[in-house]
XYZ file of N, CA and C in Angstrom:
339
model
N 8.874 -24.944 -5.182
C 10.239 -24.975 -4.672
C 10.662 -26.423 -4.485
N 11.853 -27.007 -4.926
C 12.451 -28.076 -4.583
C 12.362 -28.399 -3.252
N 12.312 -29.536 -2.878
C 11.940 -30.079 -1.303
C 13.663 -30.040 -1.074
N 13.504 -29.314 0.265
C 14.949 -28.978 1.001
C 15.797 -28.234 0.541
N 14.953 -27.298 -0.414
C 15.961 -26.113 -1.121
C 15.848 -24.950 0.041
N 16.461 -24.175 0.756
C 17.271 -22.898 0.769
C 17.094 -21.632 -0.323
N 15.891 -20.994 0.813
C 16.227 -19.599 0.069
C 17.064 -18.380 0.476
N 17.916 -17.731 0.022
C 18.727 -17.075 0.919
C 19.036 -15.604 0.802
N 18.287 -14.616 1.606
C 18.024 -12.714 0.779
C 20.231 -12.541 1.058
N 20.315 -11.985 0.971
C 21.491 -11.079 1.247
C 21.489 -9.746 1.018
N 21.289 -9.189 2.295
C 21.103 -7.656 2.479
C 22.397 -6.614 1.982
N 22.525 -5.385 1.675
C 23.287 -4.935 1.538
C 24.515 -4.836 2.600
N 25.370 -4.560 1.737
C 26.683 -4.139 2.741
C 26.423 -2.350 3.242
N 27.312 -2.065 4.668
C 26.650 -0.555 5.158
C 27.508 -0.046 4.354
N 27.044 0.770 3.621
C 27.618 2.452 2.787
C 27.778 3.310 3.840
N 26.992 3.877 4.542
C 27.393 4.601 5.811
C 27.069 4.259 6.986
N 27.919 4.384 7.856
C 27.814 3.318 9.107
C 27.450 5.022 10.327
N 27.240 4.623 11.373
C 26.584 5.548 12.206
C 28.160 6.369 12.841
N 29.132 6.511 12.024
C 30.305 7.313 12.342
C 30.744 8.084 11.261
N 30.198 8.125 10.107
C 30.671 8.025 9.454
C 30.644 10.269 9.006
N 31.139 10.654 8.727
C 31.512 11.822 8.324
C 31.833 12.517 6.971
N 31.419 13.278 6.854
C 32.130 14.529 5.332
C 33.514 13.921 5.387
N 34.143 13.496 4.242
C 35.363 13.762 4.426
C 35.826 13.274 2.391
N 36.884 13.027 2.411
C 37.360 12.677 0.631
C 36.740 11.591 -0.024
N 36.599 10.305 1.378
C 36.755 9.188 1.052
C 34.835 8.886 0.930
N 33.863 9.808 2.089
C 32.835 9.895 1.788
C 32.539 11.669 1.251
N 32.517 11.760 0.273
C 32.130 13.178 -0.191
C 30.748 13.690 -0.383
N 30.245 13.437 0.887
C 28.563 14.322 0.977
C 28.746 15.034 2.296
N 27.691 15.908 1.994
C 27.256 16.857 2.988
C 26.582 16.154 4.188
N 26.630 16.905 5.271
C 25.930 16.011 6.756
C 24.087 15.657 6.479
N 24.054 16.628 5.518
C 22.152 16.276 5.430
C 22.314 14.747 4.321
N 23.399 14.575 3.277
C 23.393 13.344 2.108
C 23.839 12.205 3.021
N 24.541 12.743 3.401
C 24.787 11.748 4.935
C 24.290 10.804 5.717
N 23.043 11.813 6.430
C 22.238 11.601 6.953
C 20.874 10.938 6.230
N 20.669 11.571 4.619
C 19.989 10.299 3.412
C 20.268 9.002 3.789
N 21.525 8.750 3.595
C 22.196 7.808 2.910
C 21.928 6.885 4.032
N 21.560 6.878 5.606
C 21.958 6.513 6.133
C 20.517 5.952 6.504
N 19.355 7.148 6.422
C 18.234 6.728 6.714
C 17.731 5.509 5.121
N 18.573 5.887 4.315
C 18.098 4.671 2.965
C 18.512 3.232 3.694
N 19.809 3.331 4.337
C 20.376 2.020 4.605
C 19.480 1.387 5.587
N 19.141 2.060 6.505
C 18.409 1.669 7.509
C 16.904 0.983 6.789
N 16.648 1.777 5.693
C 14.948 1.185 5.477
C 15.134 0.018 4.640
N 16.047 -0.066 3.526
C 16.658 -1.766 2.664
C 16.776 -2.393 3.792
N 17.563 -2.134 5.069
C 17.523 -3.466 5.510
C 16.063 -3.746 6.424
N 15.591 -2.572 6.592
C 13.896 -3.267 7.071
C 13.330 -4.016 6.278
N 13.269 -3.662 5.009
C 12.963 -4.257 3.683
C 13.114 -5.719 3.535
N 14.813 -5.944 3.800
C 15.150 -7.378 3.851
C 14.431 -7.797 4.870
N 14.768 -7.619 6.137
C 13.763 -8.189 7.212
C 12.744 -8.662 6.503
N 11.757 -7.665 6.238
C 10.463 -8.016 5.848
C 9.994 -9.035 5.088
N 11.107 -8.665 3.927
C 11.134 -9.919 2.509
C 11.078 -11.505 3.335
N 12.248 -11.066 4.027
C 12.710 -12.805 4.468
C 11.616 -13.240 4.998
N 11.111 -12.386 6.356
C 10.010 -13.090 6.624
C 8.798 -13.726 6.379
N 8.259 -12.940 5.648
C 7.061 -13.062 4.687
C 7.232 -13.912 3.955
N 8.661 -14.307 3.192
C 8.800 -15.459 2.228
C 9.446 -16.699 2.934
N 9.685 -16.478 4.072
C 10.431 -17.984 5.057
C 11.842 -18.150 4.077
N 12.317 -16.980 3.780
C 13.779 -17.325 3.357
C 14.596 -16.749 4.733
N 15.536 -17.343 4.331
C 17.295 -16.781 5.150
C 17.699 -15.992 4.845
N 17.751 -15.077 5.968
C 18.207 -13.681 5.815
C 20.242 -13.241 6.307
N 20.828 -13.653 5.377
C 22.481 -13.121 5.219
C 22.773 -11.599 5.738
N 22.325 -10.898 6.999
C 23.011 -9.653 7.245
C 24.124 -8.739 7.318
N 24.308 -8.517 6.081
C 25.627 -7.978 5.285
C 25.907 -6.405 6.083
N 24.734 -6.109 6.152
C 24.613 -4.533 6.767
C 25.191 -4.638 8.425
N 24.696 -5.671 8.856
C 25.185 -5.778 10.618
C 26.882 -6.244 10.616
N 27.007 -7.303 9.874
C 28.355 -7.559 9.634
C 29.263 -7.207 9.034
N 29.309 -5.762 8.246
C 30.315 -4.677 7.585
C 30.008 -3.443 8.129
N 29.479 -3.313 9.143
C 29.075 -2.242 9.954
C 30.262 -1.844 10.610
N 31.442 -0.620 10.540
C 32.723 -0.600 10.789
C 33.343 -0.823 9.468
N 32.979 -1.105 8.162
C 33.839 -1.040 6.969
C 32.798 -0.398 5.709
N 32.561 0.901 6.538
C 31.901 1.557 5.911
C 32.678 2.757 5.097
N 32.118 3.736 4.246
C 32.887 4.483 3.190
C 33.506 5.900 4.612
N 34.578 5.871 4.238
C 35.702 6.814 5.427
C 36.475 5.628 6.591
N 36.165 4.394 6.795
C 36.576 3.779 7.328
C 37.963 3.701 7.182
N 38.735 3.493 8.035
C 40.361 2.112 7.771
C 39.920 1.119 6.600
N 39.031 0.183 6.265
C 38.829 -0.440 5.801
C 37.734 -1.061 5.395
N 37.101 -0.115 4.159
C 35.895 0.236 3.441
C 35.673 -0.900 3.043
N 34.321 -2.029 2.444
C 34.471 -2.813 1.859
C 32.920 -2.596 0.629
N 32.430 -0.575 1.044
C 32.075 -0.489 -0.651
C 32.811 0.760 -0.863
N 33.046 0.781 -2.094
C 33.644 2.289 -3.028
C 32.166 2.914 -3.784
N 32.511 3.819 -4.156
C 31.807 5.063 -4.955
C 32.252 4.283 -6.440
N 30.974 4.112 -7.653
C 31.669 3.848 -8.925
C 32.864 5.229 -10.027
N 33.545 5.001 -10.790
C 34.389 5.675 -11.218
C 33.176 7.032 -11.685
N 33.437 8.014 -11.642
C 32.903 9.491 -12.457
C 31.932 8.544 -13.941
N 32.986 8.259 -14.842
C 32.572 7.784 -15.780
C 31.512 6.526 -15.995
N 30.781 5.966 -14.793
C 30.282 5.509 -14.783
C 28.783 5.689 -14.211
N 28.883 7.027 -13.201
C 27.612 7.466 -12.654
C 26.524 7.870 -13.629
N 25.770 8.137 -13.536
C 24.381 8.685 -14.127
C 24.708 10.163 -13.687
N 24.346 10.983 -14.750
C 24.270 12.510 -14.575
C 23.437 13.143 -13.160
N 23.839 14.028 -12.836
C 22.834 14.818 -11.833
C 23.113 14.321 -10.483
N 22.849 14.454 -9.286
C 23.512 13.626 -7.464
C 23.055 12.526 -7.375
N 23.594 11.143 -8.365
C 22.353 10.105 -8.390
C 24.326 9.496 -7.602
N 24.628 8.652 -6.957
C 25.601 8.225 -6.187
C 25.434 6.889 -6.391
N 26.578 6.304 -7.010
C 26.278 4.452 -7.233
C 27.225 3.975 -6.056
N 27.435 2.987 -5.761
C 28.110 1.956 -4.585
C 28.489 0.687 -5.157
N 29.179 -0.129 -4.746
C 29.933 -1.101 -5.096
C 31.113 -1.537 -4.043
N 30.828 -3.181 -4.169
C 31.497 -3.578 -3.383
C 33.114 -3.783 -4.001
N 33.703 -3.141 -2.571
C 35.351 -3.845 -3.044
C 35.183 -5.475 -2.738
N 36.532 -5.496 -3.740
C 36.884 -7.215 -3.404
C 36.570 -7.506 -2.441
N 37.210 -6.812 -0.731
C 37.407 -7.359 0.553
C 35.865 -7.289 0.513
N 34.874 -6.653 0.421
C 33.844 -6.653 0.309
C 32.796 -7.843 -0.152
N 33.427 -8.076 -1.333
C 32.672 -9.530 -1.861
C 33.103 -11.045 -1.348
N 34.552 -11.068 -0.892
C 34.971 -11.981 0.174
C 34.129 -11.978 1.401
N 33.916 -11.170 1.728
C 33.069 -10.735 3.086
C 31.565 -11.184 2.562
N 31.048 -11.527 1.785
C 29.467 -11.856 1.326
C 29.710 -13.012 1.067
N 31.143 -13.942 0.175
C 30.766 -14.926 0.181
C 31.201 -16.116 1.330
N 32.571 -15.139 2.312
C 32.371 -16.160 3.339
C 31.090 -16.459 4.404
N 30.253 -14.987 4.336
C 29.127 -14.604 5.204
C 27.899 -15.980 5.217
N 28.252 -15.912 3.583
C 27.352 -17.124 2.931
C 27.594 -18.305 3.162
N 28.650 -18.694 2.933
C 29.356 -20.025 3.467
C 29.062 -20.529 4.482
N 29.113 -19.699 5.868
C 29.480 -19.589 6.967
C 28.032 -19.974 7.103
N 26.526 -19.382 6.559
C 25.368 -19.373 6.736
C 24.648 -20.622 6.347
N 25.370 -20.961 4.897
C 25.119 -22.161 5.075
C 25.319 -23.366 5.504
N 26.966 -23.611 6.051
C 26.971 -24.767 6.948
C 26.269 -24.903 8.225
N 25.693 -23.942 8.851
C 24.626 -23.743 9.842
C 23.365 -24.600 9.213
């Protein structure tokens, strides 16, 4: 590694936040729900883990979009178009714009620290 280089994880943004409900905007059942939610929870143990073990900087995307989760006022991931999923209940994610603004001021912000 370059002397005085910066390594930096960036965890996911929350897909489902601990309010989050059945509804149009999230279209799963309370048990996919409740998946989705125990997945989010273990990536970001994951990150934890990574960072530590490797002495990188850990960017917590998941703590800081927590409230702009899918059913929110103001989601910052979407569901990909039909035409783009994989056959069978496989569910892709993606960040909106406000979403990727939100990672790279997160970043910014992380690195002038």
């Amino acid at each position: 590694m370059q002397p005085g280089a910066r390594i930096l994880l960036v965890d996911y943004l929350t897909v489902v936040g601990p309010g989050t409900r059945p509804s149009r905007a999230a279209p799963f059942d309370e048990a996919d729900i409740d998946a989705l939610r125990r997945l989010g929870e273990t990536v970001a143990q994951v990150f934890e883990a990574a960072a530590s073990r490797s002495d990188a900087e850990l960017v917590r995307m998941r703590d800081r979009s927590c409230g702009h989760e899918l059913g929110s006022a103001d989601p910052r991931v979407c569901g990909l178009p039909d035409r783009l999923r994989h056959l069978g209940k496989v569910t892709l994610f993606h960040p909106t714009a406000e979403g990727m603004r939100a990672v790279a001021d997160a970043v910014f912000t992380h690195l002038k620290n």
